[in-house]
PDB file of C-alpha atoms in Angstrom:
ATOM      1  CA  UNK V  64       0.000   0.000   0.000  1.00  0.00           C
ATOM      2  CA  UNK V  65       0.995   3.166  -0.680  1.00  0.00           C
ATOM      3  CA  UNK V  66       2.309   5.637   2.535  1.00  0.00           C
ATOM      4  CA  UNK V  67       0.837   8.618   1.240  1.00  0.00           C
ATOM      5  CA  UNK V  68      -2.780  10.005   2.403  1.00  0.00           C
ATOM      6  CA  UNK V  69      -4.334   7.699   5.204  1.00  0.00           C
ATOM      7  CA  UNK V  70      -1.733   4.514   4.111  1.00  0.00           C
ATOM      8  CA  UNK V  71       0.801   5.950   5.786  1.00  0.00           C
ATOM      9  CA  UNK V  72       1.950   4.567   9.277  1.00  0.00           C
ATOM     10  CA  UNK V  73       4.643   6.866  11.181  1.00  0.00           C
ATOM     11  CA  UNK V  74       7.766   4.369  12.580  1.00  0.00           C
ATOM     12  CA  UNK V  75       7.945   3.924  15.801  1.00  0.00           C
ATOM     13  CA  UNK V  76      11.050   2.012  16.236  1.00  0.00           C
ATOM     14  CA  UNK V  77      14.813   4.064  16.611  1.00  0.00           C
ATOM     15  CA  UNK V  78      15.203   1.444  13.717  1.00  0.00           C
ATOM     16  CA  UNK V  79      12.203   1.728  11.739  1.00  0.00           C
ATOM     17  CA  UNK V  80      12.803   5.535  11.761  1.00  0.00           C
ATOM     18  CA  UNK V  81      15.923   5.222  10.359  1.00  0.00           C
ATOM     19  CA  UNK V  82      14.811   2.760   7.630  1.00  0.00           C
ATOM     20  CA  UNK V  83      12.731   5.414   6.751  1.00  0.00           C
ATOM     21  CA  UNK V  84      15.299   8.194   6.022  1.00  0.00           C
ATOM     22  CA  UNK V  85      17.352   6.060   4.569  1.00  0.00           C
ATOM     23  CA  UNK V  86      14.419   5.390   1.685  1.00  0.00           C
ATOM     24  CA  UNK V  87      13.856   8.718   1.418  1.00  0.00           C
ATOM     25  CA  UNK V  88      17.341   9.490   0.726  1.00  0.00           C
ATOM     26  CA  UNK V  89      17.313   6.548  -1.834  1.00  0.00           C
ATOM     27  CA  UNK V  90      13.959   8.380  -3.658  1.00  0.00           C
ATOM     28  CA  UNK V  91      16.295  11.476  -3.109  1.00  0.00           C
ATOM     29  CA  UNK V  92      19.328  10.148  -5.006  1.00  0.00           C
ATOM     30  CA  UNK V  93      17.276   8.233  -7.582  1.00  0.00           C
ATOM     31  CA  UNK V  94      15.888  11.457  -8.455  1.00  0.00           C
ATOM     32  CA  UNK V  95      19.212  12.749  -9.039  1.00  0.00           C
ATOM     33  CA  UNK V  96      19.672  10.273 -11.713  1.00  0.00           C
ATOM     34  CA  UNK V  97      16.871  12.223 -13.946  1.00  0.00           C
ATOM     35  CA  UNK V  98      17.292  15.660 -12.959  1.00  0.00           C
ATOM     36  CA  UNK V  99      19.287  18.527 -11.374  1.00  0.00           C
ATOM     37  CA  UNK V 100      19.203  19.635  -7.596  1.00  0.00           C
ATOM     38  CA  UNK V 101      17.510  22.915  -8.771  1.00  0.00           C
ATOM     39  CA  UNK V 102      14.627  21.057 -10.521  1.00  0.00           C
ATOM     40  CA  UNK V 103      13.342  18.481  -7.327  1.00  0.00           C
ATOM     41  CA  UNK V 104      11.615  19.827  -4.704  1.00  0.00           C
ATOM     42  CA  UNK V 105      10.208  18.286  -1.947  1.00  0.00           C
ATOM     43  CA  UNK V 106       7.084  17.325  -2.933  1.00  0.00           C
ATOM     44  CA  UNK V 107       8.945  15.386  -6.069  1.00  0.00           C
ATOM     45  CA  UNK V 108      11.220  13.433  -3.380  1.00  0.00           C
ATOM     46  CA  UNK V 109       7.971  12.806  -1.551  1.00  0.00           C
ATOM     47  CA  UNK V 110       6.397  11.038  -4.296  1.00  0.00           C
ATOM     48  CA  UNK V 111       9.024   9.085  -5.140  1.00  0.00           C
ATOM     49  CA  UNK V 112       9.374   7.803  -2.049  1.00  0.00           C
ATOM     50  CA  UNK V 113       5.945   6.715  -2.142  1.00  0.00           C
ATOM     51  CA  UNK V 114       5.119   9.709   0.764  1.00  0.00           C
ATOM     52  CA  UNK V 115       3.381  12.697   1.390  1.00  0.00           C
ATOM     53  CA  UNK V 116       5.465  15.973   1.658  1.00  0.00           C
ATOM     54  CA  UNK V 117       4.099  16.644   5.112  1.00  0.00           C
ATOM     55  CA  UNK V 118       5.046  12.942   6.108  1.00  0.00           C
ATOM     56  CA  UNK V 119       8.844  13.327   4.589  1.00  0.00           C
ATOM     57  CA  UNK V 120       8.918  16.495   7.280  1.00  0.00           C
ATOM     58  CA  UNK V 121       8.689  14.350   9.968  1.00  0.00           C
ATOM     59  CA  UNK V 122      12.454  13.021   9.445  1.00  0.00           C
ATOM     60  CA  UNK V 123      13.956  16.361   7.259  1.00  0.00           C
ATOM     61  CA  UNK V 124      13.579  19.923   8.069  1.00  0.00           C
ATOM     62  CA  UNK V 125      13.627  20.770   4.012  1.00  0.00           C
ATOM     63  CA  UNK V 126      14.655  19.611   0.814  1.00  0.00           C
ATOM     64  CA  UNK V 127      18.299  21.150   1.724  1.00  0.00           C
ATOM     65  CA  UNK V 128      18.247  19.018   4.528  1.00  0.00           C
ATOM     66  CA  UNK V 129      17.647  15.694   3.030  1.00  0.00           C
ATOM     67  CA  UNK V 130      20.165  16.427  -0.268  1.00  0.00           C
ATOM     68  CA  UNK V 131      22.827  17.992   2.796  1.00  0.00           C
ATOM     69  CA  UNK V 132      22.112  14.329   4.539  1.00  0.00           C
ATOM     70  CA  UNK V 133      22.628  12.233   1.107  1.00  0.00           C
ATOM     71  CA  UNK V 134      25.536  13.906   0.216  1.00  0.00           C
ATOM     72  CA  UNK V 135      27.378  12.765   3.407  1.00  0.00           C
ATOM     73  CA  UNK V 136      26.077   9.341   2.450  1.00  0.00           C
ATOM     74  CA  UNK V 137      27.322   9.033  -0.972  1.00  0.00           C
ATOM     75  CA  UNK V 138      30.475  10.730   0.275  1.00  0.00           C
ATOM     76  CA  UNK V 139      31.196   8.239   2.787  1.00  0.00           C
ATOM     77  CA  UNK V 140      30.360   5.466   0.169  1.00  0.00           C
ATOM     78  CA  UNK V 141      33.040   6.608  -2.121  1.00  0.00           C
ATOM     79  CA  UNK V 142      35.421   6.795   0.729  1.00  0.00           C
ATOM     80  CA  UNK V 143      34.438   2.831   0.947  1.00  0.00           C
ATOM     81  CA  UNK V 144      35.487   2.469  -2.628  1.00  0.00           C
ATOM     82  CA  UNK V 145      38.407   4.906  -3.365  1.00  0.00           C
ATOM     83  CA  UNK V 146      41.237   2.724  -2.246  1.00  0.00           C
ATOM     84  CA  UNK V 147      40.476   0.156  -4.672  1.00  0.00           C
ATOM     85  CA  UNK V 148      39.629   2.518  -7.324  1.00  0.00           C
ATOM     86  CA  UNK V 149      43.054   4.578  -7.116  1.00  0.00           C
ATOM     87  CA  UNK V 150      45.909   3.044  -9.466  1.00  0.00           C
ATOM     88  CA  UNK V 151      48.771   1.677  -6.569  1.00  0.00           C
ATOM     89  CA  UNK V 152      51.782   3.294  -6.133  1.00  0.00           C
ATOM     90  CA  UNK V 153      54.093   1.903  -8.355  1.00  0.00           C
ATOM     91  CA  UNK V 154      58.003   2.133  -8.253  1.00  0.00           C
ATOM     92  CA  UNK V 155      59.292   0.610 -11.088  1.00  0.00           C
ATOM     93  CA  UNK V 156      57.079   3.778 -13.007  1.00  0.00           C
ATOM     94  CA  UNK V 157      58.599   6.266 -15.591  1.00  0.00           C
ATOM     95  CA  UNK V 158      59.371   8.268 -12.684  1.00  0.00           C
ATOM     96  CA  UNK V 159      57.507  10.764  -9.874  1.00  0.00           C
ATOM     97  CA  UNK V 160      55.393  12.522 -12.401  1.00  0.00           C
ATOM     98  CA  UNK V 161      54.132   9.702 -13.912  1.00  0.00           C
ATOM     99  CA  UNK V 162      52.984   8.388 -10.258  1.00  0.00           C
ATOM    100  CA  UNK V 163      51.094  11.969  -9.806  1.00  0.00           C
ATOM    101  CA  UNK V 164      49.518  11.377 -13.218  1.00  0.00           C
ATOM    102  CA  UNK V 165      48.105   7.901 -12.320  1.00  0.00           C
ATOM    103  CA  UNK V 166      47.215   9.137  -9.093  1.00  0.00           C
ATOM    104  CA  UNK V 167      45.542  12.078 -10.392  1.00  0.00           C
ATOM    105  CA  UNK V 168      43.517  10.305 -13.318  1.00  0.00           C
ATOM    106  CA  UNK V 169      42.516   7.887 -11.049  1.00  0.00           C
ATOM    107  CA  UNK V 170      41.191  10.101  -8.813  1.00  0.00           C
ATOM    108  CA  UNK V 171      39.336  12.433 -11.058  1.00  0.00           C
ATOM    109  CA  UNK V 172      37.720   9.318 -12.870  1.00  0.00           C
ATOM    110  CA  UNK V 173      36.349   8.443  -9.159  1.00  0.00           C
ATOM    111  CA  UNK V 174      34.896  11.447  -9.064  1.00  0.00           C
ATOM    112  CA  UNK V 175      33.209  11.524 -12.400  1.00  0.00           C
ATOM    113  CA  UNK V 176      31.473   8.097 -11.772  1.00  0.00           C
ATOM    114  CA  UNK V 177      29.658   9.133  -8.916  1.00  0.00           C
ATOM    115  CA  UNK V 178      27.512  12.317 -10.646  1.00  0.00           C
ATOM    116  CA  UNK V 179      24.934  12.671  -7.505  1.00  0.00           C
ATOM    117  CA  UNK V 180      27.535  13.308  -5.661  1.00  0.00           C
ATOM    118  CA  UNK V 181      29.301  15.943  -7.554  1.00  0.00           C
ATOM    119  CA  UNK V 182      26.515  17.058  -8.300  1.00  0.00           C
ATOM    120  CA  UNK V 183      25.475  17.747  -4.843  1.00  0.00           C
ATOM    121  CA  UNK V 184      28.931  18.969  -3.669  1.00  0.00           C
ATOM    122  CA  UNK V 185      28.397  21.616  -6.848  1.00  0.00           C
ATOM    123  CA  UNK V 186      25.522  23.414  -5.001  1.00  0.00           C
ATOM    124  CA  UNK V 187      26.551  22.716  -1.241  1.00  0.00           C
ATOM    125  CA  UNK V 188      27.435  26.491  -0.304  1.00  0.00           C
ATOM    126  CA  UNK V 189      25.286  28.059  -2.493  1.00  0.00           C
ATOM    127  CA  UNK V 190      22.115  26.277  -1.692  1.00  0.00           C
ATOM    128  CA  UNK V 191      22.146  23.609   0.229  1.00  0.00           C
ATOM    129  CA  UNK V 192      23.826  25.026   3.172  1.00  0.00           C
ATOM    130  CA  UNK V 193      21.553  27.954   3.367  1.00  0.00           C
ATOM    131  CA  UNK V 194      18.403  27.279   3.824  1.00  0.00           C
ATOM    132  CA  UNK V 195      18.835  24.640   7.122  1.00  0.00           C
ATOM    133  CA  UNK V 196      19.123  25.153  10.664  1.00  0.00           C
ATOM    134  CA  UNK V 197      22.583  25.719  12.230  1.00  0.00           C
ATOM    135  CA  UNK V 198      22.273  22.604  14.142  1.00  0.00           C
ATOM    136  CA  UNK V 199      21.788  20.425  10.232  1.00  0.00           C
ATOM    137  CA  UNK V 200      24.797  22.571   9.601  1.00  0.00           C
ATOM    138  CA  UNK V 201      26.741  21.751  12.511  1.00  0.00           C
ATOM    139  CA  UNK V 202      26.148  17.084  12.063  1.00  0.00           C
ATOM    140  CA  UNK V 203      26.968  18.172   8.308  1.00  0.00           C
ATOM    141  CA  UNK V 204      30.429  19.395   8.745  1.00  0.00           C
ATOM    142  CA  UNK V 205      31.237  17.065  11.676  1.00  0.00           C
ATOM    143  CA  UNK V 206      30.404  14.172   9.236  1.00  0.00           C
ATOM    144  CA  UNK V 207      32.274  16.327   6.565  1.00  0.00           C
ATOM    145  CA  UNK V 208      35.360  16.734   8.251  1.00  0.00           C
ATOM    146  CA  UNK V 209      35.798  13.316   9.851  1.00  0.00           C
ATOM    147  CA  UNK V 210      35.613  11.932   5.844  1.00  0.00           C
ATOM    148  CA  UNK V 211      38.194  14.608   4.905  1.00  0.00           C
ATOM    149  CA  UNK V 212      40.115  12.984   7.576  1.00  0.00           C
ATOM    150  CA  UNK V 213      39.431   9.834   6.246  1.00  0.00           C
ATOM    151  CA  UNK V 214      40.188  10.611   2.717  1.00  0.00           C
ATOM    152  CA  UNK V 215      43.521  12.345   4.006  1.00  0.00           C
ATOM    153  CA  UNK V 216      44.539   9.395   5.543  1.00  0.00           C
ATOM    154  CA  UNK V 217      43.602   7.192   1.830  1.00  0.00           C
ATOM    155  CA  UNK V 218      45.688   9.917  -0.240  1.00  0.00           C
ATOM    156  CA  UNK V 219      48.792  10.217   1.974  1.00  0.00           C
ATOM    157  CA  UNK V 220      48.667   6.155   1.312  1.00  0.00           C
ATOM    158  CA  UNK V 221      48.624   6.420  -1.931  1.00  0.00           C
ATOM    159  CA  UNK V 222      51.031   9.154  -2.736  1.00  0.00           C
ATOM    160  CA  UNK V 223      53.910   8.976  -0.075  1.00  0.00           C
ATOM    161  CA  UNK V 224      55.613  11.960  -1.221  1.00  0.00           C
ATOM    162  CA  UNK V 225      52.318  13.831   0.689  1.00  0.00           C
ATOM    163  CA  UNK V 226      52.769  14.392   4.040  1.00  0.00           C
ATOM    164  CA  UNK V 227      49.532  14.441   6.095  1.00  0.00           C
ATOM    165  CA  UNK V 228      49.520  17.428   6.373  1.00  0.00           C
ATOM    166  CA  UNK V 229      49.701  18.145   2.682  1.00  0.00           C
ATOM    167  CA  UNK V 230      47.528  15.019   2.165  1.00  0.00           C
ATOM    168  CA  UNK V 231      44.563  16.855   4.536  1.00  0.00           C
ATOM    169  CA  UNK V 232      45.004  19.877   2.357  1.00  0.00           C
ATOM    170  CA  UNK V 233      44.619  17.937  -0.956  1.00  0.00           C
ATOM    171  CA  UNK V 234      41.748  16.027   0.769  1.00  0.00           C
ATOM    172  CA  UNK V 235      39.864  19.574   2.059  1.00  0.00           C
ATOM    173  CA  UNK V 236      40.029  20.592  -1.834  1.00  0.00           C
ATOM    174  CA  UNK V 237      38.260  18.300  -3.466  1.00  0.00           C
ATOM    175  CA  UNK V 238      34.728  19.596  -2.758  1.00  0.00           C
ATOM    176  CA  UNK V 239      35.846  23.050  -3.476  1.00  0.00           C
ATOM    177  CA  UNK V 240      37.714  21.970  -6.952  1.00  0.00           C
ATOM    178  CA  UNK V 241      34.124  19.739  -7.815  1.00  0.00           C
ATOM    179  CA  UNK V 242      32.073  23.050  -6.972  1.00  0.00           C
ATOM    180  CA  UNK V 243      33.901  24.924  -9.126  1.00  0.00           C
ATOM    181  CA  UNK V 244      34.073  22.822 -12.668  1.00  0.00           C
ATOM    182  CA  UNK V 245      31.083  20.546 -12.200  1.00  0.00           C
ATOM    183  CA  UNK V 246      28.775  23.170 -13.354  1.00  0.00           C
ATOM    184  CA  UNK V 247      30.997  24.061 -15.917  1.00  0.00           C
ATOM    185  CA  UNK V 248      31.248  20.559 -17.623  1.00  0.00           C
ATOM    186  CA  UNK V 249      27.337  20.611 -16.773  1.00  0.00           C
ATOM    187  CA  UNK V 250      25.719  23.534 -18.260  1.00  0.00           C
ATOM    188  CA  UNK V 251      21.913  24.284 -19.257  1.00  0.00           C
ATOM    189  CA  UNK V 252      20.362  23.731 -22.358  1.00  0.00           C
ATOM    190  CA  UNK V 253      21.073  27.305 -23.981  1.00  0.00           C
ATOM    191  CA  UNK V 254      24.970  27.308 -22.962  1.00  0.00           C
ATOM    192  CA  UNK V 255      25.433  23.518 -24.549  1.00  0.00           C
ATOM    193  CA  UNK V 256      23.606  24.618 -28.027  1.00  0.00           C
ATOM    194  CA  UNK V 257      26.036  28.046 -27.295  1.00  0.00           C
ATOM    195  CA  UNK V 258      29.351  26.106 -27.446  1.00  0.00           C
ATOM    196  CA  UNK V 259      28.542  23.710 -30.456  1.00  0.00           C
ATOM    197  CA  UNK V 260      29.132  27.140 -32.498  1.00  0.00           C
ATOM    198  CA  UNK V 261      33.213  25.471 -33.746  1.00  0.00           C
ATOM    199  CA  UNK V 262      34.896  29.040 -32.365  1.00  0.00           C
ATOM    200  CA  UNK V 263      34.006  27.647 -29.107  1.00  0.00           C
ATOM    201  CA  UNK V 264      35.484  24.489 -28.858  1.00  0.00           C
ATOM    202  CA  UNK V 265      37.685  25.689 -26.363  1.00  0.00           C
ATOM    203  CA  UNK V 266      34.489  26.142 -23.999  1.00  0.00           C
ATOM    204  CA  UNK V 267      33.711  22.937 -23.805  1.00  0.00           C
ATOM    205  CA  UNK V 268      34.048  21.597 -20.176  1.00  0.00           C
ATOM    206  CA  UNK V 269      35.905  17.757 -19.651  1.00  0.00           C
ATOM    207  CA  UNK V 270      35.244  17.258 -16.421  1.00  0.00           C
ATOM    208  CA  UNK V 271      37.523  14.518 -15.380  1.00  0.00           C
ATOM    209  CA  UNK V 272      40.511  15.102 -17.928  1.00  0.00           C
ATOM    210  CA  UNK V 273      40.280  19.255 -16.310  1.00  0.00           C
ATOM    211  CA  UNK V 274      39.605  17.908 -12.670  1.00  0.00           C
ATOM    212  CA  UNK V 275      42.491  15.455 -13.071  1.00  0.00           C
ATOM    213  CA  UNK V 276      45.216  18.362 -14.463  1.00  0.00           C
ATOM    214  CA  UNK V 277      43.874  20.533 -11.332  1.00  0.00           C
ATOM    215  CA  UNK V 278      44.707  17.897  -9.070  1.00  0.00           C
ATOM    216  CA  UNK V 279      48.027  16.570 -10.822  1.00  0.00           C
ATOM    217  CA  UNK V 280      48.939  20.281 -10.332  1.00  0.00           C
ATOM    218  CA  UNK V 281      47.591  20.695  -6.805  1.00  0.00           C
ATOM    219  CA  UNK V 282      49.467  17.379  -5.879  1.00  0.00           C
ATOM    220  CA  UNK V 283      52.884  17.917  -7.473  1.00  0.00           C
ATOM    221  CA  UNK V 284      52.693  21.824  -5.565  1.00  0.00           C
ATOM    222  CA  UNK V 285      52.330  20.313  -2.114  1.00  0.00           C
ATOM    223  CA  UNK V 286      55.022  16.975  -2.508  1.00  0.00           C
ATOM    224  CA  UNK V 287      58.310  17.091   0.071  1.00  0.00           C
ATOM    225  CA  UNK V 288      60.968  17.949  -2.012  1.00  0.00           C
ATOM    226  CA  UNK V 289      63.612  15.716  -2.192  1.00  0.00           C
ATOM    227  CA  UNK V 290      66.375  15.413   0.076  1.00  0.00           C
ATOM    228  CA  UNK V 291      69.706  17.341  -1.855  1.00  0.00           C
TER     229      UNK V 291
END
């Protein structure tokens, strides 16, 4: 049966509550799939989670709150993959910069496979951070920073030459360096038929070969030099 109108039974259970978040957040993320952050509202995640908008209130203050909430999640997923995913260190390579390259592709790559999350991350201080209470805020950036020190702690693995404290600053970049190019490599309809004019080839937006140079860059800036 359907949980919106009448159908719908509140959970009781620490459990059962938590079950239901977790499928709104799924209705959240599959919406993602379809369309941009700007174009679901509430009432969309509501009905695709087979709820009415007053009902998906009773676990999220907003909208805001429910995409701040899922980005954490799919964050914390690709934490859970990204080891695997990043090309090992390899010391029989063509030399440092080659490593870097690797490293850097890799990443980026990462990245572009998981578009709800970049996609979120592109609109996290300009929307979704703005609209929610300071206490949504405040679990946000705890989660946030504890899986910046998580993906410190995977990068400094990965690339040696990092120290952590380099590795951490690497690590506190990536949402900022997604925020900035995602949109860029994801315009709207009227700047896509814009850049198919052939003078503006050069405005056309790769997002994982440009995110991968940026962090190539980024990653060769902040290596320990090497002892004289």
């Amino acid at each position: 049966m359907s949980e919106t109108g009448q159908g719908f039974i509140r959970a009781r259970s620490p459990e059962n509550r938590e079950l239901r978040r977790q499928s709104i957040l799924d209705a959240a993320e599959q919406l993602l799939d379809k369309a941009q952050v700007a174009d679901i509202t509430l009432r969309d995640i509501g009905r695709q989670a087979g709820i009415a908008t007053s009902n998906v209130l009773r676990y999220f203050e907003n909208r805001e709150a429910v995409f701040l909430e899922l980005l954490n999640r799919e964050y914390g997923a690709w934490l859970d993959a990204l080891p695997a995913e990043l090309a090992p260190a390899d010391a029989d390579s063509a030399g440092p910069m080659s490593s870097v390259r690797g490293f850097a592709d890799a990443y980026a790559a990462s990245l572009a496979a998981r578009p709800a999350m970049c996609e979120l991350a592109s609109v996290l201080a300009s929307v979704l951070e703005r609209t929610v209470s300071v206490e949504t805020v405040r679990t946000y950036k705890r989660q946030a920073l504890a899986g910046n020190n998580r993906l410190a702690d995977i990068v400094h693995a990965r690339v040696p030459d990092l120290d952590r404290a380099a590795a951490q600053e690497l690590a506190s970049a990536t949402i900022v360096l997604i925020a900035g190019l995602w949109p860029f490599a994801h315009p709207g309809p009227t700047v896509v038929e814009a850049v198919e004019d052939p003078a503006l080839l050069a405005a056309h937006v790769d997002f994982p070969a440009r995110y991968s140079r940026m962090i190539e860059l980024l990653t060769t800036s902040l290596q320990t030099p090497a002892a004289p």
